[in-house]
């Protein structure tokens, strides 16, 4: 079969690599892809932007693509799945209506309260109905969120009411474009975060292996928020009991609620959960796609044929399949560009990729591009080095051996990815 992966990041490289490993797959096209997907066996880049959804549909029709998997949120929010379906093409991801779970924080907060799903208390405002007294009455810190897509930057945890009001003013003033026309003011939740990612076929749910990511730039979870500096799987914080609770209190009511409202959800569904010290799994956000960088370590552990799982989901048969997982731990370390996250530089030459390719584990490309004979940086997050090991400590050692094999000017990475899991291993 011929498969199309939409997107250009580390998640898409991992998806393409895993799909190409299926004996059922002859060719994987990646639109637009990166320098890693360009050289992956049986993979090929196609120069169509991820948000050119009509161009993607035309390509899929022309090439008779059997199966399309959407990586990033932008084309989903634009309605790529609806467009492909209307053309009779199999495309795995949520409809435009369901993608509002990621595309609008206000929609999601209202949905969660309608269905009694645990989440932080909140208020939503536009400039016309904004009430500063509501903000001043909030306990500190208080969380301010732009309603729409803001490339992971639309969330500010304000330490003072003045900072909160200034943030809101800048959002209404257009700091995030139309994404900030509506804002959400939210109670700050304490606890430990976990990512919970499942596949959904409208009705049935197939949970994927658990994972945890590291959003802050610097070791010890300090510094600014980023798109993610690393992730590992499994996440021991998600015990069997907590897993059951998240399924029962978050995932199942979400899938049931969407179906009941006439918009059944198909695709990867990612819940960002804050586990309160009392055990309550509060929803921080939904993503309507696989996580990046969680995809990289999770797919390194997937033993099942991904095409079979996706086809089962598209056929409404997820209850009839199982996902088999490698028992080892996978740790993925993101290598970011100089200047990330504020203003990443581009065009720095990356060396050592051939050496790294001979080491155990795998490097997935993200913001990379081939220029002549060189592979150069072309985005904030450049590579993700994934190690596998019987323990998190061993997986981490393997990942950092890969990291230490590559080099480019101003390379940034954390040195402690997986530390929580390693700490748990040490203390039993
Ligand atoms: P979001 O995009 O909504 O997941 O927010 C990005 C990050 O901000 C999350 O991963 C959390 O680390 C943090 N965050 C968001 N909402 C809250 C909240 N209500 N309480 C505490 N931290 C939050």
Coordinates of C-alpha atoms and ligand atoms in Angstrom, one line a residue:
X1 CA 0.0 0.0 0.0
X2 CA 0.9 3.7 -0.4
X3 CA 0.8 5.9 2.6
X4 CA 1.0 9.6 3.1
X5 CA 2.2 11.3 6.3
X6 CA 1.4 15.0 6.6
X7 CA 3.9 17.1 8.5
X8 CA 7.6 17.9 8.8
X9 CA 8.6 17.3 12.4
X10 CA 10.1 14.6 14.6
X11 CA 6.7 13.0 15.1
X12 CA 6.3 12.7 11.3
X13 CA 9.7 11.1 10.9
X14 CA 8.8 8.6 13.6
X15 CA 5.4 7.9 11.9
X16 CA 7.0 7.5 8.5
X17 CA 9.7 5.2 9.8
X18 CA 7.2 3.0 11.6
X19 CA 4.8 2.8 8.7
X20 CA 7.7 2.0 6.3
X21 CA 8.6 -0.9 8.5
X22 CA 5.3 -2.6 7.7
X23 CA 5.5 -5.4 5.2
X24 CA 2.2 -4.1 3.8
X25 CA 3.7 -0.7 2.8
X26 CA 5.5 -0.1 -0.5
X27 CA 6.0 3.6 -0.2
X28 CA 5.6 6.4 2.4
X29 CA 5.2 9.9 1.1
X30 CA 5.9 12.7 3.6
X31 CA 4.6 16.2 2.9
X32 CA 6.7 18.2 3.2
X33 CA 9.0 16.1 5.4
X34 CA 12.6 16.9 6.5
X35 CA 16.1 15.7 5.8
X36 CA 15.5 12.5 7.9
X37 CA 12.3 11.4 6.0
X38 CA 14.1 12.1 2.7
X39 CA 16.6 9.4 3.4
X40 CA 14.6 6.9 5.3
X41 CA 14.2 3.6 3.4
X42 CA 11.0 3.5 1.3
X43 CA 10.2 7.1 2.3
X44 CA 10.0 10.1 0.0
X45 CA 9.4 13.8 0.5
X46 CA 6.7 15.7 -1.4
X47 CA 7.0 19.4 -1.6
X48 CA 3.5 20.3 -0.4
X49 CA 3.0 22.3 2.8
X50 CA 1.1 20.6 5.6
X51 CA -1.6 23.3 5.6
X52 CA -2.2 23.2 1.8
X53 CA -5.0 20.8 2.4
X54 CA -6.5 21.0 -1.2
X55 CA -3.0 20.4 -2.6
X56 CA -2.6 17.3 -0.3
X57 CA -6.0 15.9 -1.4
X58 CA -5.1 16.4 -5.1
X59 CA -1.8 14.6 -4.5
X60 CA -3.5 11.7 -2.7
X61 CA -6.0 11.3 -5.5
X62 CA -3.4 11.5 -8.2
X63 CA -1.0 9.0 -6.5
X64 CA -3.9 6.8 -5.3
X65 CA -2.8 6.9 -1.7
X66 CA -4.4 4.1 0.3
X67 CA -3.9 5.7 3.8
X68 CA -3.1 9.2 5.0
X69 CA -2.0 10.0 8.6
X70 CA -2.1 13.6 9.7
X71 CA 0.7 14.7 12.1
X72 CA 0.2 18.3 13.1
X73 CA -2.9 20.2 14.3
X74 CA -3.0 23.0 11.7
X75 CA -4.4 20.9 8.8
X76 CA -6.8 19.1 11.2
X77 CA -8.2 22.4 12.4
X78 CA -8.5 23.5 8.7
X79 CA -10.6 20.3 8.0
X80 CA -8.2 18.1 6.1
X81 CA -10.0 14.9 7.2
X82 CA -13.4 16.2 6.1
X83 CA -11.8 17.2 2.7
X84 CA -10.1 13.8 2.2
X85 CA -13.3 11.9 3.2
X86 CA -15.4 13.9 0.8
X87 CA -13.0 12.7 -1.9
X88 CA -13.3 9.1 -0.8
X89 CA -9.8 9.0 0.7
X90 CA -8.9 7.2 3.9
X91 CA -7.5 9.7 6.3
X92 CA -6.8 9.1 9.9
X93 CA -7.5 12.1 12.2
X94 CA -10.4 14.0 13.7
X95 CA -12.9 16.0 11.7
X96 CA -12.7 19.8 11.8
X97 CA -15.5 19.8 14.4
X98 CA -13.6 17.5 16.7
X99 CA -10.3 19.3 16.1
X100 CA -11.9 22.3 18.0
X101 CA -10.8 20.3 21.1
X102 CA -7.3 21.6 20.3
X103 CA -8.2 24.6 18.2
X104 CA -10.3 26.4 20.9
X105 CA -9.5 26.3 24.6
X106 CA -12.9 28.0 25.3
X107 CA -14.7 25.3 23.4
X108 CA -12.8 22.6 25.3
X109 CA -13.4 24.2 28.7
X110 CA -17.2 24.4 28.0
X111 CA -17.2 20.8 26.7
X112 CA -15.4 19.6 29.8
X113 CA -17.8 21.3 32.2
X114 CA -20.8 20.1 30.2
X115 CA -19.7 16.5 30.7
X116 CA -18.4 16.8 34.3
X117 CA -14.8 16.0 33.3
X118 CA -12.3 17.3 35.9
X119 CA -10.4 20.5 34.9
X120 CA -9.4 23.8 36.4
X121 CA -12.2 26.4 37.2
X122 CA -12.2 29.1 34.6
X123 CA -13.7 32.2 33.0
X124 CA -13.8 33.0 29.3
X125 CA -13.7 36.6 27.9
X126 CA -13.6 38.7 24.8
X127 CA -12.6 42.3 25.0
X128 CA -16.2 43.3 24.9
X129 CA -17.2 41.4 28.1
X130 CA -13.8 41.4 29.9
X131 CA -14.1 41.8 33.7
X132 CA -10.7 42.8 35.4
X133 CA -12.4 42.2 38.7
X134 CA -12.7 38.4 37.8
X135 CA -8.9 38.3 37.4
X136 CA -8.2 40.3 40.5
X137 CA -10.3 37.8 42.5
X138 CA -8.2 34.9 41.4
X139 CA -5.6 33.2 43.6
X140 CA -2.0 33.5 42.4
X141 CA -0.5 32.3 40.3
X142 CA -3.2 32.5 37.7
X143 CA -3.1 31.0 34.2
X144 CA -4.0 33.0 31.1
X145 CA -4.6 31.2 27.8
X146 CA -5.2 32.5 24.3
X147 CA -8.2 30.6 22.9
X148 CA -6.8 29.6 19.6
X149 CA -3.7 27.9 18.2
X150 CA -0.6 29.8 19.2
X151 CA 2.2 27.3 18.5
X152 CA 2.4 26.3 22.2
X153 CA 3.1 29.8 23.3
X154 CA -0.4 31.0 24.2
X155 CA -0.3 30.0 27.9
X156 CA 1.1 32.3 30.5
X157 CA 1.3 31.5 34.2
X158 CA 1.1 34.9 35.8
X159 CA 2.7 35.4 39.3
X160 CA 0.8 38.7 39.9
X161 CA -2.5 40.2 39.0
X162 CA -0.7 43.0 37.2
X163 CA 1.2 40.5 35.0
X164 CA -2.1 38.6 34.3
X165 CA -3.9 41.9 33.3
X166 CA -0.9 42.9 31.1
X167 CA -0.9 39.5 29.4
X168 CA -4.6 39.7 28.7
X169 CA -4.1 43.2 27.3
X170 CA -1.4 42.0 25.0
X171 CA -3.5 39.0 23.8
X172 CA -6.5 41.3 23.1
X173 CA -4.0 43.6 21.4
X174 CA -3.2 40.9 18.9
X175 CA 0.0 39.3 20.3
X176 CA -1.3 36.0 19.0
X177 CA -3.4 37.3 16.2
X178 CA -7.0 36.1 16.2
X179 CA -6.1 33.3 18.5
X180 CA -6.1 35.8 21.4
X181 CA -9.5 37.4 20.6
X182 CA -11.0 35.2 23.2
X183 CA -9.1 34.2 26.3
X184 CA -9.5 31.8 29.2
X185 CA -8.5 32.7 32.7
X186 CA -7.9 29.6 34.7
X187 CA -7.1 28.4 38.2
X188 CA -3.5 27.2 38.6
X189 CA -3.4 23.5 39.3
X190 CA -0.6 21.9 41.3
X191 CA 0.6 18.4 40.6
X192 CA 2.7 16.3 38.2
X193 CA 1.9 16.3 34.5
X194 CA 1.4 13.3 32.3
X195 CA 0.5 12.8 28.6
X196 CA -2.2 10.3 27.9
X197 CA -2.5 9.3 24.3
X198 CA -5.1 7.0 22.8
X199 CA -6.4 6.0 19.4
X200 CA -10.2 6.4 18.9
X201 CA -12.5 5.1 16.2
X202 CA -15.6 7.1 17.0
X203 CA -16.6 4.7 19.8
X204 CA -13.8 2.4 20.9
X205 CA -10.6 3.5 22.5
X206 CA -7.1 1.9 22.2
X207 CA -4.7 3.4 24.8
X208 CA -1.1 3.7 23.6
X209 CA 1.8 3.2 25.9
X210 CA 2.1 5.9 28.6
X211 CA 4.6 8.7 28.3
X212 CA 5.8 11.9 30.0
X213 CA 7.4 14.9 28.3
X214 CA 9.6 17.7 29.6
X215 CA 8.3 21.1 28.5
X216 CA 10.8 23.4 30.1
X217 CA 14.0 24.4 28.3
X218 CA 16.5 23.7 31.1
X219 CA 17.5 20.9 33.4
X220 CA 15.4 20.4 36.6
X221 CA 12.3 21.7 34.7
X222 CA 13.5 25.3 34.8
X223 CA 13.5 28.0 32.1
X224 CA 10.9 28.9 29.6
X225 CA 8.2 26.6 28.2
X226 CA 9.0 24.9 24.9
X227 CA 7.3 22.6 22.5
X228 CA 9.0 19.8 24.4
X229 CA 12.6 19.0 25.2
X230 CA 12.3 15.3 25.5
X231 CA 9.9 12.5 26.5
X232 CA 10.1 8.9 27.7
X233 CA 7.8 5.9 27.7
X234 CA 6.4 4.2 29.8
X235 CA 5.7 6.9 32.5
X236 CA 5.8 5.2 35.9
X237 CA 3.7 8.1 37.3
X238 CA 0.7 6.6 35.4
X239 CA 0.2 3.6 37.6
X240 CA -2.4 0.9 36.7
X241 CA -4.9 2.6 39.1
X242 CA -4.3 6.0 37.7
X243 CA -4.5 4.7 34.1
X244 CA -8.0 3.2 34.9
X245 CA -9.0 6.5 36.5
X246 CA -8.0 8.6 33.5
X247 CA -9.8 6.3 31.2
X248 CA -13.0 6.3 33.3
X249 CA -13.0 10.0 34.3
X250 CA -11.4 11.7 31.2
X251 CA -11.1 9.6 28.0
X252 CA -14.3 7.6 28.1
X253 CA -16.6 10.6 28.9
X254 CA -14.8 12.7 26.3
X255 CA -15.3 10.1 23.5
X256 CA -18.9 9.4 24.6
X257 CA -19.7 13.1 24.9
X258 CA -18.4 13.9 21.4
X259 CA -20.4 11.0 19.9
X260 CA -23.5 12.1 21.8
X261 CA -23.1 15.7 20.4
X262 CA -23.1 14.3 16.9
X263 CA -19.3 14.7 16.3
X264 CA -17.8 11.3 16.9
X265 CA -14.0 11.4 17.3
X266 CA -11.6 9.4 15.1
X267 CA -7.8 9.8 15.4
X268 CA -5.1 10.1 17.9
X269 CA -6.4 11.9 21.0
X270 CA -3.9 13.4 23.5
X271 CA -4.9 14.5 26.9
X272 CA -2.5 16.7 28.9
X273 CA -3.3 15.8 32.5
X274 CA -2.3 17.4 35.7
X275 CA -2.4 14.8 38.4
X276 CA -3.5 16.6 41.6
X277 CA -1.7 15.5 44.8
X278 CA -5.1 14.0 45.8
X279 CA -5.1 11.9 42.7
X280 CA -7.6 13.7 40.6
X281 CA -6.7 13.7 36.9
X282 CA -7.4 17.2 35.7
X283 CA -7.4 18.0 32.0
X284 CA -5.0 20.8 31.1
X285 CA -5.6 20.5 27.4
X286 CA -6.5 18.2 24.6
X287 CA -4.4 17.8 21.5
X288 CA -6.1 16.3 18.5
X289 CA -3.0 14.5 17.3
X290 CA -0.1 12.4 18.4
X291 CA 2.4 14.3 20.7
X292 CA 5.8 15.6 19.7
X293 CA 8.2 14.5 21.1
X294 CA 6.1 11.7 22.7
X295 CA 5.6 9.9 19.4
X296 CA 9.3 9.2 19.0
X297 CA 9.8 7.1 22.2
X298 CA 6.3 5.6 22.0
X299 CA 6.7 4.3 18.4
X300 CA 10.2 3.0 19.2
X301 CA 8.4 0.7 21.6
X302 CA 5.5 -0.3 19.3
X303 CA 5.9 -3.9 18.1
X304 CA 2.5 -4.0 16.2
X305 CA 2.0 -3.0 12.6
X306 CA 0.8 0.6 12.8
X307 CA -1.1 0.4 9.5
X308 CA -3.3 -2.4 11.0
X309 CA -4.1 -0.3 14.0
X310 CA -4.9 2.8 11.9
X311 CA -7.1 0.7 9.5
X312 CA -8.9 -0.8 12.4
X313 CA -9.6 2.6 13.7
X314 CA -10.9 3.9 10.4
X315 CA -13.1 0.8 10.2
X316 CA -14.6 1.2 13.7
X317 CA -12.9 -2.0 14.8
X318 CA -10.4 -0.8 17.5
X319 CA -12.0 -3.1 20.0
X320 CA -10.8 -6.0 17.9
X321 CA -7.1 -5.2 17.9
X322 CA -4.3 -5.0 20.5
X323 CA -1.2 -2.9 20.5
X324 CA 2.0 -4.9 21.5
X325 CA 4.8 -3.0 23.2
X326 CA 8.5 -3.6 23.7
X327 CA 8.9 -4.0 27.4
X328 CA 12.0 -1.8 27.4
X329 CA 12.0 1.9 28.3
X330 CA 12.5 4.5 25.5
X331 CA 14.0 7.9 26.3
X332 CA 13.9 10.6 23.6
X333 CA 16.2 13.7 24.0
X334 CA 15.4 16.7 21.8
X335 CA 18.3 18.7 20.3
X336 CA 17.2 22.3 19.8
X337 CA 18.7 25.0 17.7
X338 CA 20.7 27.9 19.1
X339 CA 18.3 30.6 20.3
X340 CA 15.3 28.2 20.8
X341 CA 12.6 28.9 21.9
X342 CA 12.6 32.7 21.4
X343 CA 14.4 33.0 18.0
X344 CA 16.0 29.8 16.8
X345 CA 18.8 30.2 14.2
X346 CA 18.7 28.3 11.0
X347 CA 21.3 27.0 8.6
X348 CA 23.8 25.6 11.1
X349 CA 25.5 22.5 9.6
X350 CA 24.9 19.3 11.5
X351 CA 27.8 16.8 11.7
X352 CA 28.1 13.3 13.1
X353 CA 24.8 11.9 11.8
X354 CA 26.6 9.0 10.0
X355 CA 28.5 8.1 13.2
X356 CA 25.2 8.2 15.2
X357 CA 23.5 6.0 12.6
X358 CA 25.9 3.2 13.5
X359 CA 25.0 3.4 17.2
X360 CA 22.1 1.6 18.9
X361 CA 18.9 3.6 19.2
X362 CA 17.6 6.1 16.6
X363 CA 17.8 9.7 15.8
X364 CA 14.6 11.2 14.3
X365 CA 14.9 14.5 12.4
X366 CA 12.6 17.5 13.0
X367 CA 13.9 20.9 11.9
X368 CA 16.4 19.7 9.4
X369 CA 16.9 20.4 5.7
X370 CA 19.4 19.1 3.1
X371 CA 21.4 21.9 1.5
X372 CA 23.8 20.5 -1.1
X373 CA 25.8 17.8 0.6
X374 CA 25.0 19.1 4.1
X375 CA 22.2 18.6 6.5
X376 CA 21.5 21.9 8.3
X377 CA 19.2 23.1 11.0
X378 CA 15.9 24.6 9.8
X379 CA 13.7 24.9 12.9
X380 CA 13.6 25.2 16.6
X381 CA 13.6 21.5 17.5
X382 CA 16.2 19.9 15.3
X383 CA 16.6 16.3 16.2
X384 CA 15.3 13.8 18.7
X385 CA 17.7 11.0 19.9
X386 CA 15.9 8.0 21.2
X387 CA 17.6 5.3 23.3
X388 CA 16.1 2.0 24.4
X389 CA 17.0 0.1 27.5
X390 CA 15.9 -2.4 30.1
X391 CA 15.7 0.5 32.6
X392 CA 15.2 4.2 32.1
X393 CA 18.8 4.8 33.2
X394 CA 20.1 2.5 30.5
X395 CA 17.8 4.0 27.9
X396 CA 19.0 7.5 28.9
X397 CA 22.6 6.4 28.5
X398 CA 22.0 5.1 25.0
X399 CA 20.1 8.3 24.1
X400 CA 23.0 10.6 25.3
X401 CA 25.5 8.5 23.4
X402 CA 23.6 9.5 20.3
X403 CA 23.4 13.1 21.4
X404 CA 27.2 13.2 21.9
X405 CA 27.8 11.9 18.4
X406 CA 26.2 14.9 16.7
X407 CA 27.2 18.5 16.6
X408 CA 26.1 21.9 15.3
X409 CA 26.7 25.4 16.4
X410 CA 24.7 26.4 19.5
X411 CA 23.2 23.0 20.0
X412 CA 20.9 23.0 23.1
X413 CA 19.6 19.9 25.0
X414 CA 18.7 18.9 28.5
X415 CA 20.9 16.5 30.2
X416 CA 18.3 15.0 32.6
X417 CA 15.5 13.7 30.3
X418 CA 13.7 10.8 32.1
X419 CA 15.0 11.9 35.5
X420 CA 11.7 11.2 37.3
X421 CA 11.5 7.6 36.0
X422 CA 15.2 7.1 36.9
X423 CA 14.6 8.5 40.4
X424 CA 11.7 6.1 40.8
X425 CA 14.0 3.2 39.7
X426 CA 16.6 4.3 42.3
X427 CA 14.1 4.6 45.2
X428 CA 12.2 1.4 44.2
Ligands
LIG1 P1 -1.6 23.8 27.8 O1 -1.1 24.3 26.4 O2 -2.9 24.3 28.1 O3 -1.3 22.4 28.1 O4 -0.5 24.6 28.7 C1 0.9 24.5 28.6 C2 1.5 24.2 29.9 O5 1.2 25.2 30.9 C3 1.0 22.9 30.5 O6 1.8 21.8 30.0 C4 1.3 23.1 32.0 O7 2.6 22.9 32.3 C5 1.0 24.6 32.1 N1 -0.4 24.8 32.5 C6 -1.5 25.0 31.7 N2 -2.6 25.2 32.5 C7 -2.3 25.1 33.7 C8 -3.0 25.1 35.0 N3 -4.3 25.4 35.0 N4 -2.3 25.0 36.1 C9 -1.0 24.7 36.1 N5 -0.2 24.7 35.0 C10 -0.9 24.8 33.8

